[in-house]
């Protein structure tokens, strides 16, 4: 496994009740924003890539690895994909301390790939003082930072973030935004970042994909894509 | 503090042994069945659920009689177990434990099933993306989170098993030292002149054990409730 950023390529169709998702796009190295209003299918795309949902038909590749290909009946289960997922509401394990939470993925990935140094991740995300606490005693911003650390430390080939700032107030947002920028610039892991906030998208994206009602509306440089899209 | 006769001590000790054996034997089955009912959908689920809860509504004497028919030395299962493994339930304390296990199983199952249903399934999804396969996810996330409910179920099962009378006396009779549990001993006392004092002493023991068990299970479920609500 090389350390070079691995782009992800997604061609998928899935029907969920009356909603149909049918997308075809690739993400560039760096941070790719999936931008669109709620109901555009952003979270569904992340679930498909992480393996939490199966497409009706389609193909998803991570670098040179095929993780889903319905035509050949290929479906790699989530625990073998090595994709870090940051949930909007953190989803930390309530029965484990912060230290145990962030060690979780590290332990399972120990044979698969070298991890980022723990100290570096703990340092960038400034969670050194929280390590012995339980999630119930963390603020929303702290939870989200721990959740980022946990996803980073599972040696992911790709990091998925589902509106990680969605549940936070402005003060907490401005505390975490610079951290995500540092991750984008200092850690060589491609990031797919879901948001419906145009300012956040413009600030973070090195590449942008605009979605609307289950379709890709535009893809390219953030300036162009985010101006053209009517969403947000 | 009342003083107990040796026969009463025997009945108390036997009751505790029978109830412990019944609880220990039901626990793994109840965890499996509780998980299956909470998470899986399969044909015959409603029927299985009904069958498992049947002892709650059947007259205990019917349950005991059915046990006698199937697990007695002449019954199909009882004969097989005796011929193959030399295991016998008839008129032995193991038979009392079996009757108590069957009778108290629904209580334990309900508590355990509920605790599995309360777990946020996205926590299990998070464990999956961090590299834990389904078995590990169950062991390090699902089971620990369900533990308070499992303990509540075990305590209720134990308390109910201590008081089981109808099915036990029908299945394995009322033999002092072998199958005479506290309720059977009380019943015997009430059948002879001058047995009131003994019946009262044993009734007090039953009352005390049941009360302690209920208080303990209530305290445990409060703790579990507090933890889940903090987490939301």
Tab-separated table of C-alpha atoms in Angstrom:
chain	number	residue	atom	x	y	z
A	1	UNK	CA	0.000	0.000	0.000
A	2	UNK	CA	1.569	3.282	-1.046
A	3	UNK	CA	1.213	6.472	0.933
A	4	UNK	CA	0.110	8.431	-2.106
A	5	UNK	CA	-3.373	9.930	-1.817
A	6	UNK	CA	-5.870	7.468	-3.208
A	7	UNK	CA	-8.808	8.947	-5.029
A	8	UNK	CA	-12.177	7.308	-4.760
A	9	UNK	CA	-14.434	6.639	-7.701
A	10	UNK	CA	-18.177	6.100	-7.296
A	11	UNK	CA	-20.722	4.999	-9.877
A	12	UNK	CA	-23.825	3.918	-8.029
A	13	UNK	CA	-27.562	3.727	-8.241
A	14	UNK	CA	-29.815	2.979	-5.311
A	15	UNK	CA	-33.531	3.381	-4.725
A	16	UNK	CA	-34.836	4.171	-1.246
A	17	UNK	CA	-38.612	4.469	-1.268
A	18	UNK	CA	-39.437	7.385	-3.564
A	19	UNK	CA	-35.860	8.700	-3.543
A	20	UNK	CA	-33.456	7.597	-6.260
A	21	UNK	CA	-29.741	8.190	-6.100
A	22	UNK	CA	-27.790	7.838	-9.321
A	23	UNK	CA	-24.304	9.293	-9.232
A	24	UNK	CA	-20.994	9.007	-11.050
A	25	UNK	CA	-18.009	10.972	-9.766
A	26	UNK	CA	-14.410	10.762	-8.616
A	27	UNK	CA	-12.862	12.581	-5.705
A	28	UNK	CA	-9.489	14.281	-6.043
A	29	UNK	CA	-6.638	14.083	-3.533
A	30	UNK	CA	-6.999	16.654	-0.781
A	31	UNK	CA	-10.434	17.570	0.474
A	32	UNK	CA	-13.431	17.015	-1.774
A	33	UNK	CA	-16.651	18.615	-0.653
A	34	UNK	CA	-19.988	16.967	-1.387
A	35	UNK	CA	-22.266	19.959	-1.393
A	36	UNK	CA	-26.028	20.073	-1.583
A	37	UNK	CA	-29.290	20.690	0.275
A	38	UNK	CA	-30.653	18.119	2.693
A	39	UNK	CA	-32.255	15.251	0.822
A	40	UNK	CA	-29.663	15.469	-1.965
A	41	UNK	CA	-28.294	12.034	-1.042
A	42	UNK	CA	-25.003	13.147	0.529
A	43	UNK	CA	-25.170	10.859	3.553
A	44	UNK	CA	-26.348	7.958	1.402
A	45	UNK	CA	-23.201	8.342	-0.700
A	46	UNK	CA	-20.999	8.202	2.408
A	47	UNK	CA	-22.871	5.113	3.634
A	48	UNK	CA	-22.348	3.443	0.260
A	49	UNK	CA	-18.621	4.185	0.316
A	50	UNK	CA	-18.232	3.055	3.936
A	51	UNK	CA	-20.173	-0.133	3.197
A	52	UNK	CA	-23.060	0.593	5.567
A	53	UNK	CA	-25.468	0.443	2.625
A	54	UNK	CA	-25.459	-1.602	-0.576
A	55	UNK	CA	-26.158	-0.038	-3.953
A	56	UNK	CA	-28.735	-1.641	-6.256
A	57	UNK	CA	-26.120	-1.508	-8.977
A	58	UNK	CA	-22.786	0.158	-9.420
A	59	UNK	CA	-19.106	0.110	-8.655
A	60	UNK	CA	-16.944	1.836	-6.060
A	61	UNK	CA	-13.157	1.798	-6.148
A	62	UNK	CA	-10.612	3.028	-3.661
A	63	UNK	CA	-7.408	3.581	-5.555
A	64	UNK	CA	-6.920	0.309	-7.393
A	65	UNK	CA	-9.160	-1.719	-5.037
A	66	UNK	CA	-12.724	-2.484	-5.986
A	67	UNK	CA	-14.838	-2.416	-2.821
A	68	UNK	CA	-18.233	-2.762	-4.490
A	69	UNK	CA	-19.104	-4.110	-7.901
A	70	UNK	CA	-22.647	-5.376	-8.182
A	71	UNK	CA	-22.099	-6.935	-11.630
A	72	UNK	CA	-19.434	-9.252	-10.193
A	73	UNK	CA	-21.109	-9.609	-6.790
A	74	UNK	CA	-18.225	-7.918	-5.001
A	75	UNK	CA	-19.025	-6.379	-1.644
A	76	UNK	CA	-16.195	-5.754	0.817
A	77	UNK	CA	-17.697	-5.467	4.330
A	78	UNK	CA	-17.130	-2.175	6.214
A	79	UNK	CA	-14.537	-3.598	8.604
A	80	UNK	CA	-12.222	-4.552	5.719
A	81	UNK	CA	-12.440	-1.255	3.844
A	82	UNK	CA	-10.273	0.904	6.114
A	83	UNK	CA	-12.372	3.991	5.606
A	84	UNK	CA	-12.652	6.415	8.507
A	85	UNK	CA	-16.160	7.797	9.030
A	86	UNK	CA	-16.890	10.843	11.185
A	87	UNK	CA	-20.585	10.967	12.057
A	88	UNK	CA	-22.428	14.228	12.477
A	89	UNK	CA	-23.189	13.352	16.103
A	90	UNK	CA	-19.766	11.789	16.812
A	91	UNK	CA	-21.117	8.355	17.845
A	92	UNK	CA	-18.430	7.802	20.463
A	93	UNK	CA	-18.686	4.574	22.454
A	94	UNK	CA	-20.311	5.689	25.734
A	95	UNK	CA	-18.868	2.835	27.786
A	96	UNK	CA	-15.253	3.579	26.839
A	97	UNK	CA	-12.950	6.435	27.815
A	98	UNK	CA	-11.653	8.861	25.192
A	99	UNK	CA	-8.343	7.004	25.175
A	100	UNK	CA	-10.105	3.675	24.589
A	101	UNK	CA	-12.323	5.228	21.935
A	102	UNK	CA	-9.404	6.478	19.883
A	103	UNK	CA	-7.430	3.269	20.452
A	104	UNK	CA	-10.342	1.218	19.098
A	105	UNK	CA	-9.614	1.534	15.378
A	106	UNK	CA	-5.880	1.595	15.951
A	107	UNK	CA	-6.041	-1.837	17.545
A	108	UNK	CA	-8.024	-3.396	14.717
A	109	UNK	CA	-5.811	-1.768	12.063
A	110	UNK	CA	-2.545	-2.753	13.760
A	111	UNK	CA	-1.677	-5.489	11.285
A	112	UNK	CA	-3.185	-3.902	8.185
A	113	UNK	CA	-1.228	-0.684	7.971
A	114	UNK	CA	0.959	1.716	9.926
A	115	UNK	CA	-1.047	4.281	11.852
A	116	UNK	CA	-0.438	7.967	12.179
A	117	UNK	CA	1.482	8.658	15.370
A	118	UNK	CA	-0.964	8.932	18.276
A	119	UNK	CA	0.838	11.960	19.694
A	120	UNK	CA	0.553	13.856	16.418
A	121	UNK	CA	-3.187	13.260	16.156
A	122	UNK	CA	-3.802	14.010	19.837
A	123	UNK	CA	-1.691	17.162	19.386
A	124	UNK	CA	-3.390	18.468	16.243
A	125	UNK	CA	-6.856	17.903	17.711
A	126	UNK	CA	-5.864	19.170	21.176
A	127	UNK	CA	-7.499	16.322	23.071
A	128	UNK	CA	-4.570	15.489	25.371
A	129	UNK	CA	-6.479	16.648	28.455
A	130	UNK	CA	-9.564	14.618	27.644
A	131	UNK	CA	-8.035	11.171	27.350
A	132	UNK	CA	-9.314	9.784	30.669
A	133	UNK	CA	-12.840	11.168	30.397
A	134	UNK	CA	-15.947	9.414	29.205
A	135	UNK	CA	-17.935	10.764	26.237
A	136	UNK	CA	-20.868	11.743	28.478
A	137	UNK	CA	-18.615	14.359	30.093
A	138	UNK	CA	-17.484	16.017	26.853
A	139	UNK	CA	-18.939	19.081	25.119
A	140	UNK	CA	-20.211	18.809	21.542
A	141	UNK	CA	-17.009	20.256	20.098
A	142	UNK	CA	-14.829	17.980	22.201
A	143	UNK	CA	-16.833	14.943	21.126
A	144	UNK	CA	-16.379	15.860	17.491
A	145	UNK	CA	-12.604	16.285	17.923
A	146	UNK	CA	-12.350	12.899	19.614
A	147	UNK	CA	-14.445	11.384	16.843
A	148	UNK	CA	-12.036	12.841	14.267
A	149	UNK	CA	-9.065	11.401	16.161
A	150	UNK	CA	-10.750	8.011	16.340
A	151	UNK	CA	-11.370	7.938	12.577
A	152	UNK	CA	-7.844	9.142	11.770
A	153	UNK	CA	-6.227	6.508	13.967
A	154	UNK	CA	-7.768	3.533	12.202
A	155	UNK	CA	-5.170	3.982	9.425
A	156	UNK	CA	-7.827	4.970	6.886
A	157	UNK	CA	-7.237	5.140	3.152
A	158	UNK	CA	-10.022	7.696	2.939
A	159	UNK	CA	-11.713	9.862	5.522
A	160	UNK	CA	-15.463	10.498	5.255
A	161	UNK	CA	-16.967	13.372	7.230
A	162	UNK	CA	-20.725	13.717	7.448
A	163	UNK	CA	-21.453	17.346	8.361
A	164	UNK	CA	-19.045	17.181	11.305
A	165	UNK	CA	-19.887	20.771	12.258
A	166	UNK	CA	-23.624	20.359	11.740
A	167	UNK	CA	-24.613	20.084	15.384
A	168	UNK	CA	-22.259	22.781	16.711
A	169	UNK	CA	-22.712	26.485	17.435
A	170	UNK	CA	-20.588	29.152	15.710
A	171	UNK	CA	-17.961	29.327	18.447
A	172	UNK	CA	-17.357	25.562	18.319
A	173	UNK	CA	-17.319	25.633	14.510
A	174	UNK	CA	-14.593	28.230	14.394
A	175	UNK	CA	-12.646	26.136	16.882
A	176	UNK	CA	-12.783	23.001	14.698
A	177	UNK	CA	-12.582	24.462	11.164
A	178	UNK	CA	-8.843	25.282	11.453
A	179	UNK	CA	-8.204	21.760	12.735
A	180	UNK	CA	-9.820	20.273	9.637
A	181	UNK	CA	-7.714	22.596	7.480
A	182	UNK	CA	-4.587	21.366	9.247
A	183	UNK	CA	-5.611	17.758	8.679
A	184	UNK	CA	-6.202	18.481	5.007
A	185	UNK	CA	-2.757	20.079	4.661
A	186	UNK	CA	-0.642	17.944	6.999
A	187	UNK	CA	-2.082	14.444	6.738
A	188	UNK	CA	-1.892	12.646	3.435
A	189	UNK	CA	-5.348	11.096	3.623
A	190	UNK	CA	-7.952	12.123	1.061
A	191	UNK	CA	-11.094	13.499	2.669
A	192	UNK	CA	-14.659	13.427	1.396
A	193	UNK	CA	-16.555	16.101	3.279
A	194	UNK	CA	-20.337	16.460	3.303
A	195	UNK	CA	-21.898	19.829	4.016
A	196	UNK	CA	-24.803	22.054	3.024
A	197	UNK	CA	-22.985	25.205	4.217
A	198	UNK	CA	-21.522	27.187	1.313
A	199	UNK	CA	-18.989	29.172	3.391
A	200	UNK	CA	-17.685	26.019	5.033
A	201	UNK	CA	-17.416	24.365	1.615
A	202	UNK	CA	-15.571	27.321	0.060
A	203	UNK	CA	-13.155	27.500	2.946
A	204	UNK	CA	-12.245	23.795	3.043
A	205	UNK	CA	-12.608	22.380	-0.438
A	206	UNK	CA	-9.817	21.675	-2.868
A	207	UNK	CA	-12.393	20.052	-5.132
A	208	UNK	CA	-16.181	20.236	-5.042
A	209	UNK	CA	-19.131	18.162	-6.182
A	210	UNK	CA	-22.602	19.669	-6.117
A	211	UNK	CA	-25.516	17.309	-5.591
A	212	UNK	CA	-29.212	17.805	-5.918
A	213	UNK	CA	-32.022	15.271	-5.593
A	214	UNK	CA	-29.755	12.268	-5.980
A	215	UNK	CA	-27.832	13.539	-9.033
A	216	UNK	CA	-24.442	15.191	-9.541
A	217	UNK	CA	-25.155	18.747	-10.764
A	218	UNK	CA	-21.576	19.938	-11.149
A	219	UNK	CA	-18.031	18.916	-10.295
A	220	UNK	CA	-14.741	20.782	-10.417
A	221	UNK	CA	-12.964	23.632	-8.696
A	222	UNK	CA	-14.798	24.948	-5.624
A	223	UNK	CA	-15.141	28.507	-6.964
A	224	UNK	CA	-16.998	27.404	-10.076
A	225	UNK	CA	-19.081	24.596	-8.649
A	226	UNK	CA	-20.241	26.392	-5.546
A	227	UNK	CA	-21.180	29.569	-7.407
A	228	UNK	CA	-23.115	27.745	-10.083
A	229	UNK	CA	-25.118	25.524	-7.736
A	230	UNK	CA	-28.349	27.020	-6.514
A	231	UNK	CA	-28.315	25.074	-3.266
A	232	UNK	CA	-27.308	26.175	0.226
B	1	UNK	CA	-34.097	-13.308	63.486
B	2	UNK	CA	-36.035	-16.567	63.365
B	3	UNK	CA	-34.165	-19.828	63.852
B	4	UNK	CA	-34.574	-22.357	61.086
B	5	UNK	CA	-34.749	-26.117	61.437
B	6	UNK	CA	-32.186	-28.179	59.467
B	7	UNK	CA	-34.922	-29.159	57.016
B	8	UNK	CA	-35.709	-25.505	56.401
B	9	UNK	CA	-32.032	-24.721	55.826
B	10	UNK	CA	-31.924	-27.583	53.353
B	11	UNK	CA	-34.914	-26.131	51.512
B	12	UNK	CA	-33.379	-22.632	51.468
B	13	UNK	CA	-29.995	-23.892	50.233
B	14	UNK	CA	-31.659	-26.060	47.608
B	15	UNK	CA	-33.787	-23.142	46.422
B	16	UNK	CA	-30.708	-20.957	45.983
B	17	UNK	CA	-28.881	-23.726	44.137
B	18	UNK	CA	-31.856	-24.411	41.861
B	19	UNK	CA	-32.358	-20.697	41.133
B	20	UNK	CA	-28.644	-20.120	40.419
B	21	UNK	CA	-28.505	-23.106	38.078
B	22	UNK	CA	-31.704	-21.995	36.324
B	23	UNK	CA	-30.345	-18.461	35.859
B	24	UNK	CA	-26.905	-19.580	34.661
B	25	UNK	CA	-28.382	-22.038	32.173
B	26	UNK	CA	-30.939	-19.582	30.767
B	27	UNK	CA	-28.585	-16.625	30.460
B	28	UNK	CA	-26.723	-17.551	27.249
B	29	UNK	CA	-29.945	-18.728	25.604
B	30	UNK	CA	-31.773	-15.549	26.616
B	31	UNK	CA	-28.923	-13.375	25.265
B	32	UNK	CA	-29.019	-15.196	21.946
B	33	UNK	CA	-32.823	-15.187	21.719
B	34	UNK	CA	-33.035	-11.561	22.894
B	35	UNK	CA	-30.529	-10.483	20.258
B	36	UNK	CA	-32.292	-12.483	17.545
B	37	UNK	CA	-35.694	-11.040	18.424
B	38	UNK	CA	-34.341	-7.497	18.687
B	39	UNK	CA	-32.264	-7.495	15.513
B	40	UNK	CA	-33.116	-10.184	13.044
B	41	UNK	CA	-36.222	-10.705	11.011
B	42	UNK	CA	-36.866	-14.297	10.053
B	43	UNK	CA	-39.891	-16.417	9.204
B	44	UNK	CA	-41.684	-17.667	12.295
B	45	UNK	CA	-40.400	-14.833	14.477
B	46	UNK	CA	-43.852	-14.084	15.906
B	47	UNK	CA	-44.389	-17.785	16.631
B	48	UNK	CA	-40.998	-18.112	18.356
B	49	UNK	CA	-41.712	-15.006	20.405
B	50	UNK	CA	-45.083	-16.457	21.407
B	51	UNK	CA	-43.622	-19.843	22.336
B	52	UNK	CA	-40.874	-18.280	24.461
B	53	UNK	CA	-43.411	-16.162	26.335
B	54	UNK	CA	-45.926	-18.990	26.750
B	55	UNK	CA	-44.837	-19.942	30.301
B	56	UNK	CA	-45.863	-16.435	31.381
B	57	UNK	CA	-49.528	-17.062	30.601
B	58	UNK	CA	-49.929	-20.856	30.790
B	59	UNK	CA	-51.039	-22.297	34.127
B	60	UNK	CA	-47.746	-23.420	35.752
B	61	UNK	CA	-49.193	-26.876	36.288
B	62	UNK	CA	-49.604	-27.205	32.508
B	63	UNK	CA	-45.983	-26.217	31.924
B	64	UNK	CA	-44.898	-28.729	34.563
B	65	UNK	CA	-47.020	-31.439	33.010
B	66	UNK	CA	-45.597	-30.731	29.535
B	67	UNK	CA	-42.091	-30.915	31.007
B	68	UNK	CA	-42.969	-34.237	32.602
B	69	UNK	CA	-44.246	-35.553	29.259
B	70	UNK	CA	-41.177	-34.444	27.286
B	71	UNK	CA	-38.303	-34.481	29.804
B	72	UNK	CA	-39.517	-37.300	32.072
B	73	UNK	CA	-37.668	-40.633	31.892
B	74	UNK	CA	-40.322	-41.910	29.445
B	75	UNK	CA	-40.588	-38.678	27.494
B	76	UNK	CA	-38.864	-38.380	24.091
B	77	UNK	CA	-36.266	-35.786	25.134
B	78	UNK	CA	-35.810	-37.162	28.640
B	79	UNK	CA	-35.253	-40.714	27.360
B	80	UNK	CA	-32.760	-39.498	24.756
B	81	UNK	CA	-30.774	-37.451	27.282
B	82	UNK	CA	-30.713	-40.330	29.758
B	83	UNK	CA	-29.682	-42.957	27.203
B	84	UNK	CA	-27.057	-40.778	25.511
B	85	UNK	CA	-25.562	-38.694	28.293
B	86	UNK	CA	-26.946	-40.279	31.456
B	87	UNK	CA	-28.631	-36.989	32.312
B	88	UNK	CA	-31.843	-37.341	34.250
B	89	UNK	CA	-34.306	-34.648	35.277
B	90	UNK	CA	-37.021	-36.762	36.878
B	91	UNK	CA	-37.462	-36.156	40.587
B	92	UNK	CA	-34.024	-34.557	40.853
B	93	UNK	CA	-32.934	-31.031	41.697
B	94	UNK	CA	-31.805	-30.601	38.068
B	95	UNK	CA	-35.438	-31.098	37.064
B	96	UNK	CA	-36.461	-28.366	39.503
B	97	UNK	CA	-33.839	-26.105	37.921
B	98	UNK	CA	-35.187	-26.897	34.447
B	99	UNK	CA	-38.750	-26.087	35.519
B	100	UNK	CA	-37.620	-22.824	37.135
B	101	UNK	CA	-35.563	-21.901	34.065
B	102	UNK	CA	-38.503	-22.429	31.724
B	103	UNK	CA	-40.885	-20.501	33.965
B	104	UNK	CA	-38.624	-17.499	34.528
B	105	UNK	CA	-37.157	-17.355	31.015
B	106	UNK	CA	-39.727	-14.867	29.614
B	107	UNK	CA	-38.896	-12.287	32.298
B	108	UNK	CA	-35.204	-12.487	31.530
B	109	UNK	CA	-35.806	-12.448	27.793
B	110	UNK	CA	-37.929	-9.297	27.936
B	111	UNK	CA	-35.298	-7.330	29.847
B	112	UNK	CA	-32.473	-8.468	27.572
B	113	UNK	CA	-34.386	-7.934	24.350
B	114	UNK	CA	-35.319	-4.412	25.418
B	115	UNK	CA	-31.726	-3.533	26.260
B	116	UNK	CA	-30.592	-4.653	22.796
B	117	UNK	CA	-33.379	-2.640	21.176
B	118	UNK	CA	-32.266	0.520	22.995
B	119	UNK	CA	-28.738	0.464	21.579
B	120	UNK	CA	-28.101	2.971	18.790
B	121	UNK	CA	-27.212	0.818	15.830
B	122	UNK	CA	-24.977	3.503	14.377
B	123	UNK	CA	-22.562	2.752	17.232
B	124	UNK	CA	-22.214	-0.711	15.753
B	125	UNK	CA	-21.782	0.839	12.307
B	126	UNK	CA	-19.033	3.034	13.759
B	127	UNK	CA	-17.298	-0.042	15.175
B	128	UNK	CA	-17.505	-1.651	11.744
B	129	UNK	CA	-15.867	1.280	9.961
B	130	UNK	CA	-13.117	1.180	12.598
B	131	UNK	CA	-12.238	-2.349	11.550
B	132	UNK	CA	-14.182	-4.494	14.029
B	133	UNK	CA	-15.848	-7.497	12.404
B	134	UNK	CA	-19.403	-8.362	13.496
B	135	UNK	CA	-18.271	-10.768	16.233
B	136	UNK	CA	-15.872	-8.222	17.756
B	137	UNK	CA	-18.511	-5.520	17.440
B	138	UNK	CA	-20.931	-7.680	19.404
B	139	UNK	CA	-18.362	-8.465	22.095
B	140	UNK	CA	-16.870	-5.005	22.647
B	141	UNK	CA	-19.775	-2.692	21.792
B	142	UNK	CA	-23.193	-4.367	21.790
B	143	UNK	CA	-22.777	-6.703	24.763
B	144	UNK	CA	-21.213	-4.164	27.171
B	145	UNK	CA	-23.915	-1.623	26.307
B	146	UNK	CA	-26.620	-4.211	26.951
B	147	UNK	CA	-25.007	-5.369	30.191
B	148	UNK	CA	-27.225	-3.427	32.638
B	149	UNK	CA	-30.328	-4.924	30.990
B	150	UNK	CA	-28.772	-8.363	31.032
B	151	UNK	CA	-28.048	-8.054	34.762
B	152	UNK	CA	-31.593	-6.869	35.430
B	153	UNK	CA	-32.888	-9.861	33.490
B	154	UNK	CA	-30.656	-12.247	35.426
B	155	UNK	CA	-31.767	-10.852	38.802
B	156	UNK	CA	-35.451	-11.032	37.897
B	157	UNK	CA	-34.947	-14.571	36.621
B	158	UNK	CA	-33.213	-15.563	39.856
B	159	UNK	CA	-35.958	-14.072	42.029
B	160	UNK	CA	-38.715	-15.649	39.967
B	161	UNK	CA	-36.915	-19.018	40.005
B	162	UNK	CA	-36.720	-18.916	43.813
B	163	UNK	CA	-40.494	-18.623	43.998
B	164	UNK	CA	-41.477	-21.087	41.297
B	165	UNK	CA	-43.913	-23.674	42.626
B	166	UNK	CA	-46.543	-25.022	40.255
B	167	UNK	CA	-44.385	-26.322	37.423
B	168	UNK	CA	-41.699	-27.610	39.813
B	169	UNK	CA	-44.026	-29.660	42.014
B	170	UNK	CA	-45.830	-31.075	38.960
B	171	UNK	CA	-42.595	-32.026	37.187
B	172	UNK	CA	-40.356	-33.265	40.017
B	173	UNK	CA	-42.698	-33.499	43.014
B	174	UNK	CA	-41.825	-32.377	46.543
B	175	UNK	CA	-38.979	-34.505	47.903
B	176	UNK	CA	-37.173	-33.034	50.929
B	177	UNK	CA	-33.463	-32.600	50.186
B	178	UNK	CA	-33.858	-33.208	46.459
B	179	UNK	CA	-36.692	-31.156	45.003
B	180	UNK	CA	-38.263	-29.449	48.011
B	181	UNK	CA	-37.614	-25.740	47.433
B	182	UNK	CA	-38.861	-22.950	49.714
B	183	UNK	CA	-42.337	-22.729	48.134
B	184	UNK	CA	-42.791	-26.511	48.247
B	185	UNK	CA	-41.667	-26.537	51.891
B	186	UNK	CA	-44.182	-23.800	52.716
B	187	UNK	CA	-46.862	-25.803	50.948
B	188	UNK	CA	-45.955	-28.895	53.016
B	189	UNK	CA	-46.113	-26.862	56.244
B	190	UNK	CA	-49.590	-25.633	55.396
B	191	UNK	CA	-50.758	-29.205	54.894
B	192	UNK	CA	-49.932	-30.345	58.451
B	193	UNK	CA	-51.356	-29.150	61.794
B	194	UNK	CA	-49.013	-26.789	63.638
B	195	UNK	CA	-47.022	-25.881	60.565
B	196	UNK	CA	-47.973	-22.184	60.626
B	197	UNK	CA	-44.801	-20.947	62.313
B	198	UNK	CA	-42.549	-22.760	59.859
B	199	UNK	CA	-44.582	-21.541	56.903
B	200	UNK	CA	-44.325	-17.996	58.190
B	201	UNK	CA	-40.541	-18.203	58.654
B	202	UNK	CA	-40.004	-19.421	55.102
B	203	UNK	CA	-42.491	-16.894	53.741
B	204	UNK	CA	-40.405	-14.164	55.370
B	205	UNK	CA	-37.294	-15.509	53.648
B	206	UNK	CA	-39.069	-15.458	50.267
B	207	UNK	CA	-40.261	-11.941	50.848
B	208	UNK	CA	-36.808	-10.683	51.802
B	209	UNK	CA	-35.060	-12.262	48.805
B	210	UNK	CA	-37.685	-11.022	46.340
B	211	UNK	CA	-37.557	-7.494	47.724
B	212	UNK	CA	-33.763	-7.280	47.595
B	213	UNK	CA	-33.786	-8.579	44.011
B	214	UNK	CA	-36.385	-6.041	42.903
B	215	UNK	CA	-34.519	-3.138	44.522
B	216	UNK	CA	-31.247	-4.248	42.939
B	217	UNK	CA	-32.762	-4.578	39.461
B	218	UNK	CA	-34.476	-1.189	39.776
B	219	UNK	CA	-31.174	0.438	40.784
B	220	UNK	CA	-29.401	-1.170	37.854
B	221	UNK	CA	-31.989	-0.066	35.313
B	222	UNK	CA	-31.884	3.486	36.695
B	223	UNK	CA	-28.129	3.511	36.152
B	224	UNK	CA	-28.529	2.214	32.618
B	225	UNK	CA	-31.206	4.791	31.875
B	226	UNK	CA	-29.014	7.612	33.150
B	227	UNK	CA	-26.179	6.579	30.913
B	228	UNK	CA	-28.270	6.356	27.744
B	229	UNK	CA	-29.988	9.690	28.359
B	230	UNK	CA	-26.670	11.464	28.941
B	231	UNK	CA	-25.495	10.042	25.696
B	232	UNK	CA	-28.326	11.628	23.711
